[in-house]
XYZ file of N, CA and C in Angstrom:
702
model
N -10.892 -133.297 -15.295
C -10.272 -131.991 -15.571
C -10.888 -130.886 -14.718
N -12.398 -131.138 -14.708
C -13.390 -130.244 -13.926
C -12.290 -130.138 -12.427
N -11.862 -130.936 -11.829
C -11.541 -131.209 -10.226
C -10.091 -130.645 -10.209
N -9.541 -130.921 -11.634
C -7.754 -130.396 -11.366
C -8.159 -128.772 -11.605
N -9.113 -128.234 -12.550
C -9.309 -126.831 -12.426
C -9.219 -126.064 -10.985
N -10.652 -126.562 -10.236
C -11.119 -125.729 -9.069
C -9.937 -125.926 -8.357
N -9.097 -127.364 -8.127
C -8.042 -127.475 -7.032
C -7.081 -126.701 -7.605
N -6.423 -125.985 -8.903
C -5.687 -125.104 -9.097
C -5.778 -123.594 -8.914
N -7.201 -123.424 -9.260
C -7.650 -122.365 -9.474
C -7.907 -121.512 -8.039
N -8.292 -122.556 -7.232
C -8.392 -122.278 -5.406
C -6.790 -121.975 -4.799
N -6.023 -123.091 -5.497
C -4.531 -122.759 -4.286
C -3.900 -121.634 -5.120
N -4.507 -120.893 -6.218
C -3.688 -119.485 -6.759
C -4.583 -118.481 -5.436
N -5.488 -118.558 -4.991
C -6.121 -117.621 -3.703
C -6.002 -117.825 -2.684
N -5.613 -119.381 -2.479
C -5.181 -119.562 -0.892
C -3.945 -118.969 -0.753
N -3.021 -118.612 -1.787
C -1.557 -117.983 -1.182
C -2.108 -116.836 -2.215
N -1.031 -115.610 -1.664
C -0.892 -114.558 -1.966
C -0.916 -114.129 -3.779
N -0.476 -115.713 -4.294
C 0.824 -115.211 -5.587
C -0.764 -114.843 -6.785
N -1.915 -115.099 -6.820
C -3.134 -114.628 -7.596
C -3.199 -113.523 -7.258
N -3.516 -112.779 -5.987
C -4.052 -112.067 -5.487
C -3.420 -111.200 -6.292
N -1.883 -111.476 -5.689
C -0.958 -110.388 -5.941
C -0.536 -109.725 -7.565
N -0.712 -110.578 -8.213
C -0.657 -110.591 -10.045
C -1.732 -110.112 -10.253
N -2.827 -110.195 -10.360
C -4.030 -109.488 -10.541
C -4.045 -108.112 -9.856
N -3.412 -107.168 -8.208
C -3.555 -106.432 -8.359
C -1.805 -105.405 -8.593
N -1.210 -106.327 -9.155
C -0.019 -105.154 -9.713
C -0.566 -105.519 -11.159
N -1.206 -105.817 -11.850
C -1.222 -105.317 -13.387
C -3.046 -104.561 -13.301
N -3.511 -104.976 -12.461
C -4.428 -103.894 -12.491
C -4.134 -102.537 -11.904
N -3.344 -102.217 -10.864
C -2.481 -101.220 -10.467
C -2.006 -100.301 -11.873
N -1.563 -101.161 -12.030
C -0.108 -100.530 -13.600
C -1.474 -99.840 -14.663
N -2.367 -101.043 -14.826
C -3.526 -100.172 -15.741
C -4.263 -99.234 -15.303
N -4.159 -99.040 -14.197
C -5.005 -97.853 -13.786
C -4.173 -96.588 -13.774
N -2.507 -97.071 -13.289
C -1.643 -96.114 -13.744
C -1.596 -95.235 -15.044
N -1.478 -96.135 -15.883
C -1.254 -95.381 -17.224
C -3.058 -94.802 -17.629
N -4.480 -95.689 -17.342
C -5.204 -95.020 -17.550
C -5.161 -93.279 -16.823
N -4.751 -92.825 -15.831
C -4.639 -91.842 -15.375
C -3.879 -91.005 -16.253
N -2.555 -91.777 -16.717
C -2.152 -90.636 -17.785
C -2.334 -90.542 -18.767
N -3.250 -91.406 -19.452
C -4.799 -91.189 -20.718
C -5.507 -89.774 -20.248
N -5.863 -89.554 -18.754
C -6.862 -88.817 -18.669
C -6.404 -87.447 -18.363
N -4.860 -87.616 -17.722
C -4.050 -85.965 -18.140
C -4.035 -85.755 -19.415
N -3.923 -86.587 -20.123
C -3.597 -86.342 -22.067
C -5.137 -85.796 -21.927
N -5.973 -85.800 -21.822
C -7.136 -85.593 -21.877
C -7.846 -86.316 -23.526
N -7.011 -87.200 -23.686
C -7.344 -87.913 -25.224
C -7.697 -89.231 -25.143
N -8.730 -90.154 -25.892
C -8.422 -91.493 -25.773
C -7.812 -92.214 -26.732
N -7.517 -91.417 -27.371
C -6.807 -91.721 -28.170
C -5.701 -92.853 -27.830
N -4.427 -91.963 -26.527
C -3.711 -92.506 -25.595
C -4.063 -94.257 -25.445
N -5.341 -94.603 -25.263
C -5.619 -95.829 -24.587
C -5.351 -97.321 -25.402
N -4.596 -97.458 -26.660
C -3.603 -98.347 -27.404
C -2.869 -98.529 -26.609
N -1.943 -96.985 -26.347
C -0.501 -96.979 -25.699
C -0.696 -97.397 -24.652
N -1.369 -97.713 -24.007
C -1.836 -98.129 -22.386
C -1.498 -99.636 -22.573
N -2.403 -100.733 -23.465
C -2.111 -102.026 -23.345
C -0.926 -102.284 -24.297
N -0.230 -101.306 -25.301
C 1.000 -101.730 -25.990
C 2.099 -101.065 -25.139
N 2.169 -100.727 -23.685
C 2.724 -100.618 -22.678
C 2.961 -101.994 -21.775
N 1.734 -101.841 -21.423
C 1.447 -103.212 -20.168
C 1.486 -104.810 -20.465
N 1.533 -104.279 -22.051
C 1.859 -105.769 -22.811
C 3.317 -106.555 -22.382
N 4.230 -106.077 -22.155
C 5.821 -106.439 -21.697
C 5.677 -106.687 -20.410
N 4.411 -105.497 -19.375
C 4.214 -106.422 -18.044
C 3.577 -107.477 -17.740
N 2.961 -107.603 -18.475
C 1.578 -109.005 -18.771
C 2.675 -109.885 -18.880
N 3.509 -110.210 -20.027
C 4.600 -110.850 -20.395
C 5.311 -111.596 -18.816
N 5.408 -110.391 -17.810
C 6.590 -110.392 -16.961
C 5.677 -111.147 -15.473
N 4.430 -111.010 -15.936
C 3.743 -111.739 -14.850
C 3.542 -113.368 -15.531
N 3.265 -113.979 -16.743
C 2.616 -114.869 -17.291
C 4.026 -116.104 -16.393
N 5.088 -115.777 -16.165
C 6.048 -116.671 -15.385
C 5.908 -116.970 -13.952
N 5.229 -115.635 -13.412
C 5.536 -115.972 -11.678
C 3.733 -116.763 -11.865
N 3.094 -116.755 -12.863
C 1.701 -117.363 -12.512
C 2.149 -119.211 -13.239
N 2.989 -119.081 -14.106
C 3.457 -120.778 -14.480
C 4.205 -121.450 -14.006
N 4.805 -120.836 -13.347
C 5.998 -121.434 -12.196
C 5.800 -122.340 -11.414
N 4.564 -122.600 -11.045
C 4.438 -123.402 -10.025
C 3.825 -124.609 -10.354
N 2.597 -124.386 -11.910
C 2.043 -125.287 -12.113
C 2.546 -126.289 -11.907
N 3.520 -127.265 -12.393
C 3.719 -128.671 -12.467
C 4.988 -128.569 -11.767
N 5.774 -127.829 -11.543
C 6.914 -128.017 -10.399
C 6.769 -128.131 -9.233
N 5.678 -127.580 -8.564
C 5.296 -127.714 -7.339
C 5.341 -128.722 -6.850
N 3.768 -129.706 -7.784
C 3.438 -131.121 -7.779
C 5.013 -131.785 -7.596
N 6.185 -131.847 -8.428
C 7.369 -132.646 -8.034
C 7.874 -132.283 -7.394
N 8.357 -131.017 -6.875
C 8.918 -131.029 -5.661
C 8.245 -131.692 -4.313
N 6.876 -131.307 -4.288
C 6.211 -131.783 -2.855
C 5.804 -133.430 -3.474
N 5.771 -134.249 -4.543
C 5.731 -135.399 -4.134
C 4.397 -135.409 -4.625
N 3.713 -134.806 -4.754
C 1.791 -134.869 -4.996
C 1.443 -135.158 -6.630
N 2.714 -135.310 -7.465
C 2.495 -135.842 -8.661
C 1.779 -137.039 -8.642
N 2.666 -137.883 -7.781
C 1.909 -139.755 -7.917
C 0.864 -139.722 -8.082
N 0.161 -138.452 -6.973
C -1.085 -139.015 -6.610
C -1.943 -138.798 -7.636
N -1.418 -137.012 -8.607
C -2.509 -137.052 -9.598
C -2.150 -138.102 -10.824
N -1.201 -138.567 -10.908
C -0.636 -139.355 -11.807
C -1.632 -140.811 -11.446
N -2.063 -141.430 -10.659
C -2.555 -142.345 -10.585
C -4.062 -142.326 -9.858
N -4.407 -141.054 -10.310
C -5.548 -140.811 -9.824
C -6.663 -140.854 -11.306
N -7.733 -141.707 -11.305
C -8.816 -141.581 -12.766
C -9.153 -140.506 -12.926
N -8.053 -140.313 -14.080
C -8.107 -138.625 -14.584
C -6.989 -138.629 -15.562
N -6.844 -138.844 -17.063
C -5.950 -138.531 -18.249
C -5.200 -137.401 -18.066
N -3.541 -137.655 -18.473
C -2.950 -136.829 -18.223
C -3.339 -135.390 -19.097
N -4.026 -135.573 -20.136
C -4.313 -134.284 -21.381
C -5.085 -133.663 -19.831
N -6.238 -133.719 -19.474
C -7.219 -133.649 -18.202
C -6.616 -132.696 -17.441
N -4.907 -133.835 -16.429
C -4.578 -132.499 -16.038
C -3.775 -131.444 -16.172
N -3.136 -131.543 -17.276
C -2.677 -130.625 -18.037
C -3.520 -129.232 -18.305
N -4.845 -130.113 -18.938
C -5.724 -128.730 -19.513
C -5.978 -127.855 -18.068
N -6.407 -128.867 -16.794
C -7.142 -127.870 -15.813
C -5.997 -126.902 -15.284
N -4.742 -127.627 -15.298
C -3.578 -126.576 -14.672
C -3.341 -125.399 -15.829
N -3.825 -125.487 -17.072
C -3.461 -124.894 -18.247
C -4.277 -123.615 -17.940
N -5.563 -123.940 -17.705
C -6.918 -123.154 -17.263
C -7.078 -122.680 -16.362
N -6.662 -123.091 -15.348
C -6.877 -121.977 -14.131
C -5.558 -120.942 -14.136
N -4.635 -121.512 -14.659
C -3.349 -120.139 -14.949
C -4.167 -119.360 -16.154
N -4.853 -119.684 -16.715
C -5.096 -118.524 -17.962
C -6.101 -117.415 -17.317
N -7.478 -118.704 -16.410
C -7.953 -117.771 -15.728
C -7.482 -116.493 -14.816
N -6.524 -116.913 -14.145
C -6.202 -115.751 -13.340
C -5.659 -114.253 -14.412
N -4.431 -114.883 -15.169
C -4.167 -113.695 -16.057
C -5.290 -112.706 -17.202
N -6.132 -113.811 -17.519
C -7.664 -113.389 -17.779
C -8.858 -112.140 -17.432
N -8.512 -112.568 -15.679
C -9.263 -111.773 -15.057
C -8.219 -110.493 -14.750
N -7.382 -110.284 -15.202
C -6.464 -109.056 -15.033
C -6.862 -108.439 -16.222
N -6.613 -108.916 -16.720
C -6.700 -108.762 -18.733
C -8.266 -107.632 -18.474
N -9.370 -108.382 -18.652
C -10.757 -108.083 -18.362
C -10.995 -107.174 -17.214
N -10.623 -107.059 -16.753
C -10.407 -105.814 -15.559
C -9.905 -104.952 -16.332
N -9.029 -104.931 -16.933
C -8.409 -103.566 -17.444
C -9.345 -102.498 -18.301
N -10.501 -103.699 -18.318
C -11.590 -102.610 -19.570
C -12.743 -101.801 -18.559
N -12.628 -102.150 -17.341
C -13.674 -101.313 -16.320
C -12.905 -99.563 -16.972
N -11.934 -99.284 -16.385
C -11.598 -97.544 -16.800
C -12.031 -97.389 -17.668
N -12.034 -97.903 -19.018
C -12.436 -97.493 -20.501
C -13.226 -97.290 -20.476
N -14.600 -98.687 -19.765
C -15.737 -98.392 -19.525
C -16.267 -97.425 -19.324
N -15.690 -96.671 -18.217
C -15.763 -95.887 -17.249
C -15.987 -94.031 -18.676
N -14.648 -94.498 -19.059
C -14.800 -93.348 -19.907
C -14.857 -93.290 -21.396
N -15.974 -94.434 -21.603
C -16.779 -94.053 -22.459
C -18.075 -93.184 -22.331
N -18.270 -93.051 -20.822
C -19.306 -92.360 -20.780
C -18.933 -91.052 -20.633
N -18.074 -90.683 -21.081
C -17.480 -88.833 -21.260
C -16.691 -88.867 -22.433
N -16.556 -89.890 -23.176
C -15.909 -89.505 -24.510
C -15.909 -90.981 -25.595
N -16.099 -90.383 -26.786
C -15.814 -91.795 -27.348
C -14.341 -92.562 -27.881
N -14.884 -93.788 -27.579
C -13.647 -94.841 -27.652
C -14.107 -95.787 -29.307
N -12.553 -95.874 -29.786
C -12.322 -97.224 -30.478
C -12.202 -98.408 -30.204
N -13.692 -98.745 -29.874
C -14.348 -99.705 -28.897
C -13.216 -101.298 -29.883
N -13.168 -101.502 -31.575
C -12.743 -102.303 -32.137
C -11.366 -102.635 -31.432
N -11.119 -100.930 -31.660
C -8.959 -101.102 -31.163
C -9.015 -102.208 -30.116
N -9.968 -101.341 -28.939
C -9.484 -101.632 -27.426
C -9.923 -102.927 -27.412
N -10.777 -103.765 -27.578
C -11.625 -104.650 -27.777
C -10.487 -105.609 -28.308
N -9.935 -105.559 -29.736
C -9.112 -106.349 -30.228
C -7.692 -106.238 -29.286
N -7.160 -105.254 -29.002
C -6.064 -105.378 -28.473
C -6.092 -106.293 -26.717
N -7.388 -106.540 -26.123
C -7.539 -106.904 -24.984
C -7.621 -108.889 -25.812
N -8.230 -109.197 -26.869
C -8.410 -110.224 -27.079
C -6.934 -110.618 -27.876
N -6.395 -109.724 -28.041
C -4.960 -110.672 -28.757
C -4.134 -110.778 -27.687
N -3.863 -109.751 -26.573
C -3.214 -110.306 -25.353
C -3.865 -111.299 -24.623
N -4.786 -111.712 -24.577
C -5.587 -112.830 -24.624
C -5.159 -114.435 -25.277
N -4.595 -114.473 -26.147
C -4.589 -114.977 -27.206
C -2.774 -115.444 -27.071
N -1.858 -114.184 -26.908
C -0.587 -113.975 -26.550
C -0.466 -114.425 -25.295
N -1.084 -114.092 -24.406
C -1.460 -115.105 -22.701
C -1.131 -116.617 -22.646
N -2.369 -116.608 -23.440
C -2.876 -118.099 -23.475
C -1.396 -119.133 -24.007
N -0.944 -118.339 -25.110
C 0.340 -119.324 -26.084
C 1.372 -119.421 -24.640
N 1.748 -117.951 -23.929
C 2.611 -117.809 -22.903
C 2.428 -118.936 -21.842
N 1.840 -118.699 -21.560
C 1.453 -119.789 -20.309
C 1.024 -121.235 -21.112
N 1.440 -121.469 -22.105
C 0.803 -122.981 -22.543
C 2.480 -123.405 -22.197
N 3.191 -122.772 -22.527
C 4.901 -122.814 -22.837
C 5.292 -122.553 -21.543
N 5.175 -122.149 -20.516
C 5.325 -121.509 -19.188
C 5.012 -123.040 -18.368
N 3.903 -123.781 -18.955
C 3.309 -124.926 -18.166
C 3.972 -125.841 -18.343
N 4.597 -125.982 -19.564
C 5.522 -127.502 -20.826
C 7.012 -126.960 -19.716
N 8.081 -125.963 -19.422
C 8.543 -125.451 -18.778
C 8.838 -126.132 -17.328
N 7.556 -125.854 -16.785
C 7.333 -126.126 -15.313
C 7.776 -127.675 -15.118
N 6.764 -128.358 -16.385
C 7.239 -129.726 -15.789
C 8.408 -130.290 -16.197
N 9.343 -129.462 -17.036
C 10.690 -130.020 -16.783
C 11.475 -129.663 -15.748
N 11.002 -129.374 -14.282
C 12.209 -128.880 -13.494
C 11.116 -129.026 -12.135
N 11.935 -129.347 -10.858
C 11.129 -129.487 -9.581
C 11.517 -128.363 -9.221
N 12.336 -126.826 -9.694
C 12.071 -125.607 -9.115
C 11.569 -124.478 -9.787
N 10.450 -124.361 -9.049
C 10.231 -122.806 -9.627
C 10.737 -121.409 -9.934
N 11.738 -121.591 -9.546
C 12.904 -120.625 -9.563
C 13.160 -120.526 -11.233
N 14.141 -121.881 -11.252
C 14.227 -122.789 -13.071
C 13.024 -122.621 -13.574
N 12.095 -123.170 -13.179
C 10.738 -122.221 -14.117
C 10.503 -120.963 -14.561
N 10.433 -120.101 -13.612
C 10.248 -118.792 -13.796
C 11.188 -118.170 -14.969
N 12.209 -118.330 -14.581
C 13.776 -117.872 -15.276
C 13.687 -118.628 -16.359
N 12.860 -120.075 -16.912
C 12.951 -120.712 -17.955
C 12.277 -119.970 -18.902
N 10.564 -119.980 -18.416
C 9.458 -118.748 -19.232
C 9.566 -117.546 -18.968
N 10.631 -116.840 -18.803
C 10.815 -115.580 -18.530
C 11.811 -115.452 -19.746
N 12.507 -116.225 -20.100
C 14.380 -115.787 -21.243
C 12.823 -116.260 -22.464
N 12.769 -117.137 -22.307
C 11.439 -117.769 -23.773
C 10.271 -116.377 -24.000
N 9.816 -115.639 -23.077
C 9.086 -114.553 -23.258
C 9.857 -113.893 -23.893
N 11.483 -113.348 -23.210
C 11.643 -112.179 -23.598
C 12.482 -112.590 -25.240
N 12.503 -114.053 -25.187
C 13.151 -114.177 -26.928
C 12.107 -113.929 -28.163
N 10.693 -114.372 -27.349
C 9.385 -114.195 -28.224
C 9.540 -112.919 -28.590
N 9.882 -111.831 -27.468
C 9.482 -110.390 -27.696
C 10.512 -109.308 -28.937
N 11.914 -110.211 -28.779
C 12.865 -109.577 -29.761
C 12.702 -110.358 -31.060
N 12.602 -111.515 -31.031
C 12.459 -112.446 -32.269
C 12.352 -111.189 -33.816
N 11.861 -110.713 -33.652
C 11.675 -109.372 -35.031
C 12.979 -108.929 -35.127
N 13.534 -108.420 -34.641
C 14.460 -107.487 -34.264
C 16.036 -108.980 -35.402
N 15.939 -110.227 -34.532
C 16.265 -111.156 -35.378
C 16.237 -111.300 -36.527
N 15.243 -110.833 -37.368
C 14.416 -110.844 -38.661
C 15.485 -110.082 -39.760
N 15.422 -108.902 -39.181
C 16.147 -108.001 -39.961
C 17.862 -108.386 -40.002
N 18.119 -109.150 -39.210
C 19.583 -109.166 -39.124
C 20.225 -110.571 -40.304
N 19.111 -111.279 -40.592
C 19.421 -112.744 -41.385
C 19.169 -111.882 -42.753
N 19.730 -112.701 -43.488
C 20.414 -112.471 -44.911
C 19.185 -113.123 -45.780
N 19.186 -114.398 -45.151
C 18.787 -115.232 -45.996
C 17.402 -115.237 -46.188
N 16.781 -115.358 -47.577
C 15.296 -114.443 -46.989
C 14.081 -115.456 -46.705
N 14.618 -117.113 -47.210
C 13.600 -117.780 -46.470
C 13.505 -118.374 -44.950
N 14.772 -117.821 -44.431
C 15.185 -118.158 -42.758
C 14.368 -117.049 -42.623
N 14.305 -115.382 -42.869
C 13.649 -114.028 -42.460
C 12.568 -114.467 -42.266
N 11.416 -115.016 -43.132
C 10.203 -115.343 -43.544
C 9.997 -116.427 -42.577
N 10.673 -117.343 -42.060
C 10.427 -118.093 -41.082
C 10.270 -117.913 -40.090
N 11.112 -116.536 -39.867
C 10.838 -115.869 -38.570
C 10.265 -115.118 -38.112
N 9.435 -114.402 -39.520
C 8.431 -113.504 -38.847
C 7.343 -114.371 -38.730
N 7.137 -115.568 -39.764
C 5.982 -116.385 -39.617
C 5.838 -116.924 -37.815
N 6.608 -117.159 -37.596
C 6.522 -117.745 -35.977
C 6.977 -116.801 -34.726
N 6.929 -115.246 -35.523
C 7.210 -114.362 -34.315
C 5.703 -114.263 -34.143
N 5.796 -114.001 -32.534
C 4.715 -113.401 -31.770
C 3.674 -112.860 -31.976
N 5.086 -111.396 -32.180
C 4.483 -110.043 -32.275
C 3.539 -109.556 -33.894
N 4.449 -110.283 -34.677
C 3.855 -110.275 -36.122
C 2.586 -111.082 -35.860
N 1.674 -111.791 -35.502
C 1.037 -112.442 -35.112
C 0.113 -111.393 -34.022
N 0.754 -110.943 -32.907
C -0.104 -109.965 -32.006
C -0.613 -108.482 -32.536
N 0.133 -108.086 -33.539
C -0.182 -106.856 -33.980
C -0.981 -106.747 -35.007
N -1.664 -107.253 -35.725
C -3.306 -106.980 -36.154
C -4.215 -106.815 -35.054
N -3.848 -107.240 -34.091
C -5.555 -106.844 -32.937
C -5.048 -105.893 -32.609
N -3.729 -105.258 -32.387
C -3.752 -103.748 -32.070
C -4.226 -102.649 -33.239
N -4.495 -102.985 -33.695
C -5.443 -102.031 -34.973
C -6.744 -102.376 -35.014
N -7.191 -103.108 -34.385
C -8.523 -103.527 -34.712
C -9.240 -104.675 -35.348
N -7.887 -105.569 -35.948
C -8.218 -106.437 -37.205
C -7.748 -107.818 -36.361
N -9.433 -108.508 -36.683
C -8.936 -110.021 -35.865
C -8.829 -111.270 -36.835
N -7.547 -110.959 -37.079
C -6.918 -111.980 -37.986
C -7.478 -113.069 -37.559
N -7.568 -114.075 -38.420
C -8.095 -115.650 -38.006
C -6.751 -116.574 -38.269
N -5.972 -116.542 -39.346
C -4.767 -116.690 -38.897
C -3.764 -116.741 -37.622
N -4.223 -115.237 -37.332
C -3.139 -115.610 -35.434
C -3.938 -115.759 -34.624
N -5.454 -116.161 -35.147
C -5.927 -116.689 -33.718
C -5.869 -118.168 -33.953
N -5.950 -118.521 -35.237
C -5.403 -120.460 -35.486
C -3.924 -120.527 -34.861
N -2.604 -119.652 -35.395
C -1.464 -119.936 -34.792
C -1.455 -119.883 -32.949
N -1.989 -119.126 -32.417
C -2.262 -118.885 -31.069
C -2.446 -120.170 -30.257
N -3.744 -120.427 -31.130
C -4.471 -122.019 -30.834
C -4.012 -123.151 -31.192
N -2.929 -123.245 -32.181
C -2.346 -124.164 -32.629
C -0.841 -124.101 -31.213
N -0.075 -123.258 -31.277
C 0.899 -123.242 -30.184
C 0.270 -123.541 -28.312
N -0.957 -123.436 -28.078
C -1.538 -124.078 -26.879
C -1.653 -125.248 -27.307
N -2.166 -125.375 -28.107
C -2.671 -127.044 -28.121
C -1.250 -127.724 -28.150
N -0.215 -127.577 -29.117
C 1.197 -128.464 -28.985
C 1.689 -128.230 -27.764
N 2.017 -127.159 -26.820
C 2.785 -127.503 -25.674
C 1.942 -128.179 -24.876
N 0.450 -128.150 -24.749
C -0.584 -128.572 -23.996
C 0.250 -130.648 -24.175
N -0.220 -130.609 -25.902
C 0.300 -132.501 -25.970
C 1.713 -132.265 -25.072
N 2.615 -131.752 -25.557
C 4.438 -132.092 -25.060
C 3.954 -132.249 -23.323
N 3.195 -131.352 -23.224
C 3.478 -131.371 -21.132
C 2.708 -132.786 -21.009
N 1.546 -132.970 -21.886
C 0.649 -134.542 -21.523
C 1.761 -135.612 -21.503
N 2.586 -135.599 -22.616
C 3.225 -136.523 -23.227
C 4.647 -136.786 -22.017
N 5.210 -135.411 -21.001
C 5.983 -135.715 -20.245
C 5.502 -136.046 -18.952
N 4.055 -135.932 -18.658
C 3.753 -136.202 -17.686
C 3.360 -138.204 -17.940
N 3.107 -138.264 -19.205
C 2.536 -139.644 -19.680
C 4.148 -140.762 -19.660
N 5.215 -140.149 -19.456
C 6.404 -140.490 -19.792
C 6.788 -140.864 -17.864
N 6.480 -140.009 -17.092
C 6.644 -140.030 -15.862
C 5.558 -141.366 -14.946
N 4.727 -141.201 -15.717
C 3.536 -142.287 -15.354
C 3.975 -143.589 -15.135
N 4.935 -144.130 -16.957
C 5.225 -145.062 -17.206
C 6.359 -145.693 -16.535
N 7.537 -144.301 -16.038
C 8.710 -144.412 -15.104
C 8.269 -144.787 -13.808
């Protein structure tokens, strides 16, 4: 797993497409931190990541896109496919170096805050929790972004696959209110997202949506093992 990491984690820097995701959402956060600092409030600095949260969203596709479609289009599946190394293995390392990159965007975004805590005080809990549930919201994105990839040899179909699945995650509420029936409602807020992401925007780190979080990586993590374990056998 150690070897499928670094070899993923390296070809997101040998081409542009890391570089470039890391600096348009650090861009965008430095954007809106600037208009934290016209407000002259920090208050503002929630609205900053319950902003950039829909762009985080809009990057977690062009960074899963490639994972396992690539490999079939160019043919380089066989090799990890029959190379001593369990398919869970390379699943997890392709799983991991996509989280890393969106990670290090994520964690970047807290240098400004940093920055101005030393001229004013911050709700170190808020900001703190709201950086670890998009964290958390990342991680589920791109577990589903990866299960995705390897049904299709284009990244195109990828992108556009975890891109409609993001943006159904993001209305799913909105769904809620429209059903009648109130144990279908209850089903749906239980497995919305956002009901799930919004305790760390207050501060409160549910252990609940960090088990559901961890529970939705780990199942698409098996489904992508299980289609790559299916391809093995073909």
């Amino acid at each position: 797993m150690k070897a499928i990491y670094k070899r993923e984690l390296r070809s997101y820097f040998a081409s542009p497409i890391g570089y470039v995701c890391i600096a348009i959402l650090l861009a965008l956060f430095g954007f809106y931190y600037y208009l934290v600092m016209q407000y002259r409030s920090t208050s503002y600095i929630s609205s900053v990541y319950s902003t950039m949260f829909i762009w985080c969203m809009m990057v977690v596709p062009i960074l899963t896109m490639r994972s396992m479609s690539d490999d079939q289009r160019n043919k380089t599946d066989q090799a990890l496919l029959t190379a001593p190394v369990g398919v869970t293995g390379i699943v997890l390392g392709k799983f991991l170096a996509c989280f890393t990159v969106f990670a290090v965007a994520i964690l970047g975004s807290l240098l400004p805050a940093v920055v101005l805590s030393f001229v004013s005080s911050l709700k170190w809990v808020t900001v703190l929790g709201t950086v670890l549930g998009a964290l958390f919201y990342g991680g589920a994105m791109i577990a589903i972004g990866v299960f995705i990839s390897s049904l299709t040899q284009s990244q195109i179909i990828a992108a556009i696959g975890t891109f409609g699945a993001s943006m159904f995650l993001l209305i799913i509420d909105q769904l809620s209110g429209t059903v009648t029936d109130p144990v279908i409602s209850k089903v749906i807020t239980w497995i919305s997202f956002n009901s799930r992401y919004r305790p760390f925007t207050n501060g409160v780190f549910n252990i609940s949506s960090i088990v559901f979080f961890l529970s939705v990586m780990a199942v698409f993590v098996f489904l992508t093992a299980r289609r790559l374990e299916s391809k093995r056998w073909s």
